[in-house]
Amino acid sequence: MADQRSDAPSVTDKTHAVKAGDGVVGVHFLGERAVFVTNDEALLFVAPDGSEQRVAAHAGGILAATGDRERVITGGDDGKVVVTDAAGEHRVIAADEKRRWIDHVAAGPDGAVAWSAGKTAFVQTRKGEQRQLDVVSTVGGLAFLPKGFRLAIAHYNGASLWFPNAQARPEVLEWKGSHLGITVSPDGKFVVTAMQEPMLHGWRLSDGKHMRMSGYAARVRSMVWTADGSFLATGGSDQLILWPFATKDGPMGKQPTLHAPHSARLNVVACHPQHPVVACGYADGLVLLVRLADGAEVLAKRPGDAPVSALAWSGDGSKLAFGCEDGEAGIVDL
């Protein structure tokens, strides 16, 4: 299929354009409203009728954002961690004593929040109880495990699995190199990190078996599990790379599935919450919807002036929001 996808089915006429302001660093849905996180200190709420609400959440650039359908959690270079709810009400839940940048944030079970500043990872429960753990280097990523109250922390030479409520030392998963992102499979059986090199590294938690996943053109900055956990969808190449995790061995001894080749790098991926469909955002501004069963494509956004930097599906999968590095954004009603 040609790079411009001129012959692909298109839903671009179903897009409500949004001017987000500065570059979009994240996008999430809280109920029916899309929330665009911008790097100019603010969150922009956009309702289905097009009405907008801009919430100034930080006194500085927003460096990290995540969401769990009930709230958006942001970390900034002002050293603050801010939680914003569906009504646009926001509160500071933590402020770093040394005013260090908040590099990563993660949403956990029962209202818990995790964040990192430098070499320290923090966890705070809904009740406000806080724990912290120093690791060997600057934290590279955070992810809660799906079972139990446990946090996975990426860092130099591997990852640590930490029970904040236990006195025991964290379990360390070792692999030499810089680990700059982390994710845990929905069944809790696998941990995968993004390396500084263009590759992923994984561990099977039952026995510590290693998994090396290569074939990328650049460092992987986006990796998301499909709704049923069968595949890990990733960017970092000029096509969508899907690693199989449906069996107990994961991708060991298997080749990935490849879809949607393009002339520009795939920056961001977002998996549909119910169906085997992945939204793909490329460095030239193109957004494609890719059906995993056969690789069929639907054009959601034509190439533009800036790379796609954020994608998110609504909870029911009926809408897709996108944002770009220059502030161009939109909501596609599917």
mmCIF file of C-alpha atoms in Angstrom:
data_model
loop_
_atom_site.group_PDB
_atom_site.id
_atom_site.type_symbol
_atom_site.label_atom_id
_atom_site.label_comp_id
_atom_site.label_asym_id
_atom_site.label_seq_id
_atom_site.Cartn_x
_atom_site.Cartn_y
_atom_site.Cartn_z
ATOM 1 C CA MET A 1 0.000 0.000 0.000
ATOM 2 C CA ALA A 2 1.345 3.440 -0.877
ATOM 3 C CA ASP A 3 2.713 5.595 1.901
ATOM 4 C CA GLN A 4 0.076 8.289 1.417
ATOM 5 C CA ARG A 5 -2.663 5.637 1.786
ATOM 6 C CA SER A 6 -4.751 7.425 -0.870
ATOM 7 C CA ASP A 7 -6.676 4.243 -1.580
ATOM 8 C CA ALA A 8 -7.265 3.277 2.063
ATOM 9 C CA PRO A 9 -10.679 3.618 3.721
ATOM 10 C CA SER A 10 -10.747 6.896 5.632
ATOM 11 C CA VAL A 11 -12.456 8.348 8.701
ATOM 12 C CA THR A 12 -10.707 11.718 8.508
ATOM 13 C CA ASP A 13 -14.059 13.407 7.807
ATOM 14 C CA LYS A 14 -15.218 12.350 11.278
ATOM 15 C CA THR A 15 -12.516 14.395 13.066
ATOM 16 C CA HIS A 16 -13.193 17.309 15.398
ATOM 17 C CA ALA A 17 -10.050 19.447 15.156
ATOM 18 C CA VAL A 18 -8.539 20.780 18.375
ATOM 19 C CA LYS A 19 -5.940 23.512 18.848
ATOM 20 C CA ALA A 20 -4.165 22.294 21.942
ATOM 21 C CA GLY A 21 -1.675 25.169 22.133
ATOM 22 C CA ASP A 22 1.837 23.968 22.744
ATOM 23 C CA GLY A 23 2.923 20.429 21.930
ATOM 24 C CA VAL A 24 0.828 17.548 23.208
ATOM 25 C CA VAL A 25 2.735 15.249 25.587
ATOM 26 C CA GLY A 26 -0.194 12.971 26.402
ATOM 27 C CA VAL A 27 -3.910 12.432 25.868
ATOM 28 C CA HIS A 28 -6.471 10.540 27.950
ATOM 29 C CA PHE A 29 -10.230 10.111 28.228
ATOM 30 C CA LEU A 30 -12.109 10.840 31.446
ATOM 31 C CA GLY A 31 -15.641 9.763 30.721
ATOM 32 C CA GLU A 32 -16.705 11.314 27.432
ATOM 33 C CA ARG A 33 -14.186 14.155 27.618
ATOM 34 C CA ALA A 34 -10.775 13.953 26.003
ATOM 35 C CA VAL A 35 -7.944 15.457 28.044
ATOM 36 C CA PHE A 36 -4.940 16.771 26.124
ATOM 37 C CA VAL A 37 -1.843 17.213 28.296
ATOM 38 C CA THR A 38 0.319 19.986 26.871
ATOM 39 C CA ASN A 39 3.870 21.004 27.616
ATOM 40 C CA ASP A 40 2.771 24.552 28.507
ATOM 41 C CA GLU A 41 1.616 23.650 32.042
ATOM 42 C CA ALA A 42 -2.022 22.921 31.160
ATOM 43 C CA LEU A 43 -4.597 20.196 30.555
ATOM 44 C CA LEU A 44 -7.198 20.871 27.877
ATOM 45 C CA PHE A 45 -10.570 19.130 28.386
ATOM 46 C CA VAL A 46 -12.696 18.752 25.244
ATOM 47 C CA ALA A 47 -16.316 17.604 25.580
ATOM 48 C CA PRO A 48 -18.330 15.776 22.893
ATOM 49 C CA ASP A 49 -20.089 19.059 21.986
ATOM 50 C CA GLY A 50 -16.703 20.710 21.353
ATOM 51 C CA SER A 51 -16.703 22.871 24.477
ATOM 52 C CA GLU A 52 -13.287 23.306 26.064
ATOM 53 C CA GLN A 53 -11.920 23.755 29.560
ATOM 54 C CA ARG A 54 -8.259 24.565 30.117
ATOM 55 C CA VAL A 55 -6.818 23.651 33.526
ATOM 56 C CA ALA A 56 -3.453 25.083 34.573
ATOM 57 C CA ALA A 57 -2.066 22.192 36.593
ATOM 58 C CA HIS A 58 1.639 23.025 36.889
ATOM 59 C CA ALA A 59 3.944 26.011 37.225
ATOM 60 C CA GLY A 60 6.267 24.670 34.570
ATOM 61 C CA GLY A 61 6.509 22.097 31.835
ATOM 62 C CA ILE A 62 4.671 18.788 32.185
ATOM 63 C CA LEU A 63 7.150 15.931 31.754
ATOM 64 C CA ALA A 64 5.036 12.824 32.396
ATOM 65 C CA ALA A 65 1.356 11.916 32.312
ATOM 66 C CA THR A 66 -0.837 8.879 32.735
ATOM 67 C CA GLY A 67 -4.508 8.156 33.330
ATOM 68 C CA ASP A 68 -6.869 5.447 34.568
ATOM 69 C CA ARG A 69 -10.263 6.621 33.204
ATOM 70 C CA GLU A 70 -11.036 8.365 36.517
ATOM 71 C CA ARG A 71 -8.116 10.809 36.759
ATOM 72 C CA VAL A 72 -5.078 12.131 34.949
ATOM 73 C CA ILE A 73 -1.801 12.103 36.865
ATOM 74 C CA THR A 74 0.942 14.491 35.796
ATOM 75 C CA GLY A 75 4.510 15.210 36.857
ATOM 76 C CA GLY A 76 6.323 18.417 36.064
ATOM 77 C CA ASP A 77 9.616 20.244 36.136
ATOM 78 C CA ASP A 78 8.155 22.199 39.054
ATOM 79 C CA GLY A 79 8.730 19.078 41.171
ATOM 80 C CA LYS A 80 5.018 18.459 41.707
ATOM 81 C CA VAL A 81 2.724 15.492 41.176
ATOM 82 C CA VAL A 82 -0.813 16.579 40.333
ATOM 83 C CA VAL A 83 -4.030 14.548 40.093
ATOM 84 C CA THR A 84 -6.880 15.965 37.991
ATOM 85 C CA ASP A 85 -10.359 14.436 38.033
ATOM 86 C CA ALA A 86 -13.100 14.272 35.404
ATOM 87 C CA ALA A 87 -14.560 17.599 36.559
ATOM 88 C CA GLY A 88 -11.252 19.355 35.992
ATOM 89 C CA GLU A 89 -10.560 19.705 39.709
ATOM 90 C CA HIS A 90 -6.889 19.212 40.449
ATOM 91 C CA ARG A 91 -4.743 18.890 43.527
ATOM 92 C CA VAL A 92 -1.054 18.546 44.292
ATOM 93 C CA ILE A 93 -0.497 15.195 46.005
ATOM 94 C CA ALA A 94 3.279 15.536 46.345
ATOM 95 C CA ALA A 95 6.001 18.142 45.948
ATOM 96 C CA ASP A 96 9.608 17.056 45.797
ATOM 97 C CA GLU A 97 11.619 18.517 48.673
ATOM 98 C CA LYS A 98 14.583 19.162 46.381
ATOM 99 C CA ARG A 99 12.368 20.471 43.530
ATOM 100 C CA ARG A 100 13.658 17.683 41.297
ATOM 101 C CA TRP A 101 11.874 17.026 38.058
ATOM 102 C CA ILE A 102 9.155 14.370 38.177
ATOM 103 C CA ASP A 103 10.293 12.071 35.372
ATOM 104 C CA HIS A 104 7.693 9.281 35.435
ATOM 105 C CA VAL A 105 4.233 8.659 36.854
ATOM 106 C CA ALA A 106 2.042 5.554 37.090
ATOM 107 C CA ALA A 107 -1.513 4.849 38.240
ATOM 108 C CA GLY A 108 -1.952 1.923 40.594
ATOM 109 C CA PRO A 109 -4.691 -0.147 42.228
ATOM 110 C CA ASP A 110 -7.206 1.366 44.652
ATOM 111 C CA GLY A 111 -6.173 4.944 43.904
ATOM 112 C CA ALA A 112 -2.429 4.478 44.421
ATOM 113 C CA VAL A 113 0.024 6.678 42.518
ATOM 114 C CA ALA A 114 3.719 6.177 41.790
ATOM 115 C CA TRP A 115 6.264 8.695 40.557
ATOM 116 C CA SER A 116 10.000 9.143 40.332
ATOM 117 C CA ALA A 117 12.533 11.915 40.814
ATOM 118 C CA GLY A 118 16.139 11.126 40.065
ATOM 119 C CA LYS A 119 17.106 7.761 41.597
ATOM 120 C CA THR A 120 14.073 7.598 43.896
ATOM 121 C CA ALA A 121 10.726 5.930 43.234
ATOM 122 C CA PHE A 122 7.743 6.931 45.371
ATOM 123 C CA VAL A 123 4.366 5.322 45.987
ATOM 124 C CA GLN A 124 1.395 6.963 47.661
ATOM 125 C CA THR A 125 -1.830 5.196 48.614
ATOM 126 C CA ARG A 126 -5.294 6.728 48.362
ATOM 127 C CA LYS A 127 -5.067 7.421 52.117
ATOM 128 C CA GLY A 128 -1.903 9.475 51.576
ATOM 129 C CA GLU A 129 0.561 6.959 53.006
ATOM 130 C CA GLN A 130 3.871 7.310 51.204
ATOM 131 C CA ARG A 131 6.820 4.965 50.657
ATOM 132 C CA GLN A 132 10.029 5.475 48.737
ATOM 133 C CA LEU A 133 12.831 3.351 47.302
ATOM 134 C CA ASP A 134 16.252 4.385 46.027
ATOM 135 C CA VAL A 135 17.554 2.405 43.061
ATOM 136 C CA VAL A 136 20.979 2.192 41.452
ATOM 137 C CA SER A 137 20.448 4.914 38.864
ATOM 138 C CA THR A 138 17.932 7.416 37.574
ATOM 139 C CA VAL A 139 14.564 5.679 37.272
ATOM 140 C CA GLY A 140 13.793 4.790 33.655
ATOM 141 C CA GLY A 141 10.131 3.844 33.994
ATOM 142 C CA LEU A 142 7.370 2.702 36.345
ATOM 143 C CA ALA A 143 4.532 0.178 36.046
ATOM 144 C CA PHE A 144 2.267 -1.468 38.607
ATOM 145 C CA LEU A 145 1.801 -5.222 38.433
ATOM 146 C CA PRO A 146 -1.833 -6.290 37.925
ATOM 147 C CA LYS A 147 -1.939 -8.519 41.013
ATOM 148 C CA GLY A 148 -1.023 -7.355 44.479
ATOM 149 C CA PHE A 149 0.401 -3.997 45.458
ATOM 150 C CA ARG A 150 3.728 -4.199 43.624
ATOM 151 C CA LEU A 151 5.680 -1.751 41.469
ATOM 152 C CA ALA A 152 8.088 -2.517 38.627
ATOM 153 C CA ILE A 153 10.916 0.014 38.301
ATOM 154 C CA ALA A 154 13.265 0.234 35.305
ATOM 155 C CA HIS A 155 16.824 1.411 35.910
ATOM 156 C CA TYR A 156 20.414 0.803 34.859
ATOM 157 C CA ASN A 157 21.287 -2.905 34.506
ATOM 158 C CA GLY A 158 17.718 -4.137 34.873
ATOM 159 C CA ALA A 159 14.510 -3.671 36.819
ATOM 160 C CA SER A 160 13.317 -3.982 40.408
ATOM 161 C CA LEU A 161 10.016 -5.436 41.612
ATOM 162 C CA TRP A 162 9.054 -3.715 44.856
ATOM 163 C CA PHE A 163 6.329 -4.408 47.415
ATOM 164 C CA PRO A 164 5.959 -0.936 49.051
ATOM 165 C CA ASN A 165 4.145 -2.385 52.076
ATOM 166 C CA ALA A 166 6.778 -5.042 52.775
ATOM 167 C CA GLN A 167 10.121 -4.754 54.517
ATOM 168 C CA ALA A 168 11.774 -7.211 52.151
ATOM 169 C CA ARG A 169 14.285 -5.979 49.603
ATOM 170 C CA PRO A 170 12.929 -5.744 46.073
ATOM 171 C CA GLU A 171 13.472 -8.552 43.599
ATOM 172 C CA VAL A 172 16.000 -7.491 40.953
ATOM 173 C CA LEU A 173 15.752 -8.604 37.332
ATOM 174 C CA GLU A 174 19.221 -8.192 35.856
ATOM 175 C CA TRP A 175 20.279 -7.351 32.311
ATOM 176 C CA LYS A 176 23.202 -5.053 31.564
ATOM 177 C CA GLY A 177 22.450 -1.695 29.955
ATOM 178 C CA SER A 178 20.105 1.247 30.358
ATOM 179 C CA HIS A 179 16.416 0.400 30.700
ATOM 180 C CA LEU A 180 14.316 3.465 29.867
ATOM 181 C CA GLY A 181 10.744 2.192 29.906
ATOM 182 C CA ILE A 182 8.827 -0.687 31.452
ATOM 183 C CA THR A 183 5.529 -2.535 31.108
ATOM 184 C CA VAL A 184 3.938 -5.603 32.686
ATOM 185 C CA SER A 185 1.698 -8.055 30.827
ATOM 186 C CA PRO A 186 -1.988 -7.974 31.846
ATOM 187 C CA ASP A 187 -1.695 -11.475 33.350
ATOM 188 C CA GLY A 188 1.345 -10.429 35.391
ATOM 189 C CA LYS A 189 3.566 -13.155 33.949
ATOM 190 C CA PHE A 190 6.020 -11.019 31.940
ATOM 191 C CA VAL A 191 7.963 -7.799 32.462
ATOM 192 C CA VAL A 192 9.325 -5.993 29.403
ATOM 193 C CA THR A 193 11.666 -3.004 29.301
ATOM 194 C CA ALA A 194 12.698 -0.659 26.518
ATOM 195 C CA MET A 195 16.470 -0.377 26.262
ATOM 196 C CA GLN A 196 18.512 2.682 25.351
ATOM 197 C CA GLU A 197 19.570 0.602 22.359
ATOM 198 C CA PRO A 198 16.883 -0.125 19.714
ATOM 199 C CA MET A 199 15.575 -3.266 21.388
ATOM 200 C CA LEU A 200 13.340 -4.606 24.145
ATOM 201 C CA HIS A 201 14.267 -6.986 26.926
ATOM 202 C CA GLY A 202 11.861 -9.196 28.823
ATOM 203 C CA TRP A 203 11.711 -11.609 31.740
ATOM 204 C CA ARG A 204 9.283 -14.437 32.457
ATOM 205 C CA LEU A 205 8.622 -14.007 36.151
ATOM 206 C CA SER A 206 8.005 -17.670 36.916
ATOM 207 C CA ASP A 207 11.645 -18.593 36.261
ATOM 208 C CA GLY A 208 13.485 -15.389 35.256
ATOM 209 C CA LYS A 209 13.881 -16.567 31.654
ATOM 210 C CA HIS A 210 15.233 -13.799 29.417
ATOM 211 C CA MET A 211 13.664 -12.558 26.206
ATOM 212 C CA ARG A 212 15.503 -10.351 23.717
ATOM 213 C CA MET A 213 13.358 -8.521 21.179
ATOM 214 C CA SER A 214 15.240 -6.646 18.470
ATOM 215 C CA GLY A 215 14.698 -5.376 14.932
ATOM 216 C CA TYR A 216 14.062 -1.697 15.659
ATOM 217 C CA ALA A 217 15.455 1.363 13.917
ATOM 218 C CA ALA A 218 15.391 3.531 17.043
ATOM 219 C CA ARG A 219 14.737 3.373 20.778
ATOM 220 C CA VAL A 220 11.234 2.138 21.532
ATOM 221 C CA ARG A 221 9.248 4.897 23.233
ATOM 222 C CA SER A 222 5.773 3.383 22.996
ATOM 223 C CA MET A 223 4.633 -0.150 23.888
ATOM 224 C CA VAL A 224 1.075 -1.165 24.742
ATOM 225 C CA TRP A 225 -0.685 -4.498 25.310
ATOM 226 C CA THR A 226 -3.657 -5.511 23.202
ATOM 227 C CA ALA A 227 -6.980 -5.852 24.994
ATOM 228 C CA ASP A 228 -6.649 -9.617 25.443
ATOM 229 C CA GLY A 229 -2.932 -9.476 26.296
ATOM 230 C CA SER A 230 -2.013 -11.661 23.319
ATOM 231 C CA PHE A 231 0.353 -9.117 21.774
ATOM 232 C CA LEU A 232 2.652 -6.295 22.813
ATOM 233 C CA ALA A 233 2.320 -3.534 20.201
ATOM 234 C CA THR A 234 5.373 -1.325 19.774
ATOM 235 C CA GLY A 235 6.698 1.681 17.920
ATOM 236 C CA GLY A 236 10.362 2.403 17.186
ATOM 237 C CA SER A 237 10.430 1.130 13.607
ATOM 238 C CA ASP A 238 8.955 2.061 10.233
ATOM 239 C CA GLN A 239 6.135 -0.408 10.849
ATOM 240 C CA LEU A 240 3.991 -1.820 13.623
ATOM 241 C CA ILE A 241 5.807 -4.640 15.435
ATOM 242 C CA LEU A 242 3.658 -7.030 17.490
ATOM 243 C CA TRP A 243 5.299 -9.532 19.839
ATOM 244 C CA PRO A 244 3.252 -12.649 20.711
ATOM 245 C CA PHE A 245 2.495 -13.345 24.382
ATOM 246 C CA ALA A 246 -0.467 -15.715 24.162
ATOM 247 C CA THR A 247 1.511 -18.759 25.356
ATOM 248 C CA LYS A 248 3.575 -19.456 28.465
ATOM 249 C CA ASP A 249 6.815 -18.891 26.506
ATOM 250 C CA GLY A 250 5.804 -15.477 25.193
ATOM 251 C CA PRO A 251 7.881 -14.440 22.177
ATOM 252 C CA MET A 252 10.714 -16.906 22.886
ATOM 253 C CA GLY A 253 11.529 -18.708 19.641
ATOM 254 C CA LYS A 254 8.867 -16.781 17.717
ATOM 255 C CA GLN A 255 8.934 -13.999 15.136
ATOM 256 C CA PRO A 256 6.868 -10.824 15.580
ATOM 257 C CA THR A 257 3.910 -9.923 13.373
ATOM 258 C CA LEU A 258 4.556 -6.875 11.177
ATOM 259 C CA HIS A 259 1.906 -4.484 9.843
ATOM 260 C CA ALA A 260 1.492 -0.977 8.395
ATOM 261 C CA PRO A 261 4.914 -0.293 6.824
ATOM 262 C CA HIS A 262 5.499 3.396 6.157
ATOM 263 C CA SER A 263 8.226 5.775 5.043
ATOM 264 C CA ALA A 264 8.288 7.503 8.469
ATOM 265 C CA ARG A 265 8.994 6.095 11.904
ATOM 266 C CA LEU A 266 6.161 4.805 14.074
ATOM 267 C CA ASN A 267 6.232 6.932 17.229
ATOM 268 C CA VAL A 268 3.107 6.076 19.223
ATOM 269 C CA VAL A 269 0.758 3.097 19.470
ATOM 270 C CA ALA A 270 -2.583 2.718 21.252
ATOM 271 C CA CYS A 271 -4.579 -0.510 21.448
ATOM 272 C CA HIS A 272 -8.367 -0.525 21.189
ATOM 273 C CA PRO A 273 -9.902 -1.352 24.612
ATOM 274 C CA GLN A 274 -12.046 -4.186 23.244
ATOM 275 C CA HIS A 275 -11.075 -5.256 19.731
ATOM 276 C CA PRO A 276 -7.803 -6.379 18.047
ATOM 277 C CA VAL A 277 -7.154 -2.969 16.496
ATOM 278 C CA VAL A 278 -4.112 -0.733 17.013
ATOM 279 C CA ALA A 279 -3.905 3.005 16.339
ATOM 280 C CA CYS A 280 -0.491 3.968 14.942
ATOM 281 C CA GLY A 281 0.925 7.507 14.970
ATOM 282 C CA TYR A 282 3.933 8.239 12.769
ATOM 283 C CA ALA A 283 6.689 10.865 12.701
ATOM 284 C CA ASP A 284 5.184 12.550 9.628
ATOM 285 C CA GLY A 285 1.816 13.069 11.315
ATOM 286 C CA LEU A 286 0.032 10.069 9.807
ATOM 287 C CA VAL A 287 -2.418 8.085 11.969
ATOM 288 C CA LEU A 288 -3.610 4.650 10.884
ATOM 289 C CA LEU A 289 -6.003 2.167 12.425
ATOM 290 C CA VAL A 290 -4.695 -1.364 11.867
ATOM 291 C CA ARG A 291 -6.773 -4.544 12.219
ATOM 292 C CA LEU A 292 -4.505 -7.275 13.560
ATOM 293 C CA ALA A 293 -6.320 -10.221 11.979
ATOM 294 C CA ASP A 294 -5.300 -9.249 8.445
ATOM 295 C CA GLY A 295 -3.367 -5.962 8.613
ATOM 296 C CA ALA A 296 -6.219 -3.983 7.045
ATOM 297 C CA GLU A 297 -5.795 -0.243 7.455
ATOM 298 C CA VAL A 298 -8.090 2.744 7.926
ATOM 299 C CA LEU A 299 -6.749 6.285 7.540
ATOM 300 C CA ALA A 300 -7.547 8.364 10.645
ATOM 301 C CA LYS A 301 -5.276 11.376 10.034
ATOM 302 C CA ARG A 302 -3.314 12.455 6.997
ATOM 303 C CA PRO A 303 0.384 13.402 7.310
ATOM 304 C CA GLY A 304 0.954 16.898 8.687
ATOM 305 C CA ASP A 305 3.615 19.310 9.859
ATOM 306 C CA ALA A 306 4.717 17.538 13.049
ATOM 307 C CA PRO A 307 5.123 14.046 14.513
ATOM 308 C CA VAL A 308 2.260 12.391 16.343
ATOM 309 C CA SER A 309 3.127 12.450 20.046
ATOM 310 C CA ALA A 310 0.017 11.028 21.759
ATOM 311 C CA LEU A 311 -2.923 8.701 21.070
ATOM 312 C CA ALA A 312 -5.795 7.461 23.246
ATOM 313 C CA TRP A 313 -9.053 5.547 22.845
ATOM 314 C CA SER A 314 -12.192 6.375 24.785
ATOM 315 C CA GLY A 315 -13.306 3.739 27.282
ATOM 316 C CA ASP A 316 -15.880 2.265 24.914
ATOM 317 C CA GLY A 317 -13.554 2.484 21.916
ATOM 318 C CA SER A 318 -15.896 4.765 19.965
ATOM 319 C CA LYS A 319 -13.482 7.705 19.812
ATOM 320 C CA LEU A 320 -9.769 8.141 19.156
ATOM 321 C CA ALA A 321 -7.915 11.265 20.243
ATOM 322 C CA PHE A 322 -4.546 12.276 18.799
ATOM 323 C CA GLY A 323 -2.032 15.018 19.502
ATOM 324 C CA CYS A 324 1.111 16.229 17.747
ATOM 325 C CA GLU A 325 4.321 17.930 18.777
ATOM 326 C CA ASP A 326 3.193 21.263 17.324
ATOM 327 C CA GLY A 327 -0.123 21.315 19.160
ATOM 328 C CA GLU A 328 -2.285 20.017 16.331
ATOM 329 C CA ALA A 329 -4.855 17.639 17.818
ATOM 330 C CA GLY A 330 -8.216 16.089 17.172
ATOM 331 C CA ILE A 331 -10.886 13.602 18.178
ATOM 332 C CA VAL A 332 -12.057 11.033 15.635
ATOM 333 C CA ASP A 333 -15.653 9.872 16.203
ATOM 334 C CA LEU A 334 -15.828 6.244 15.075
#
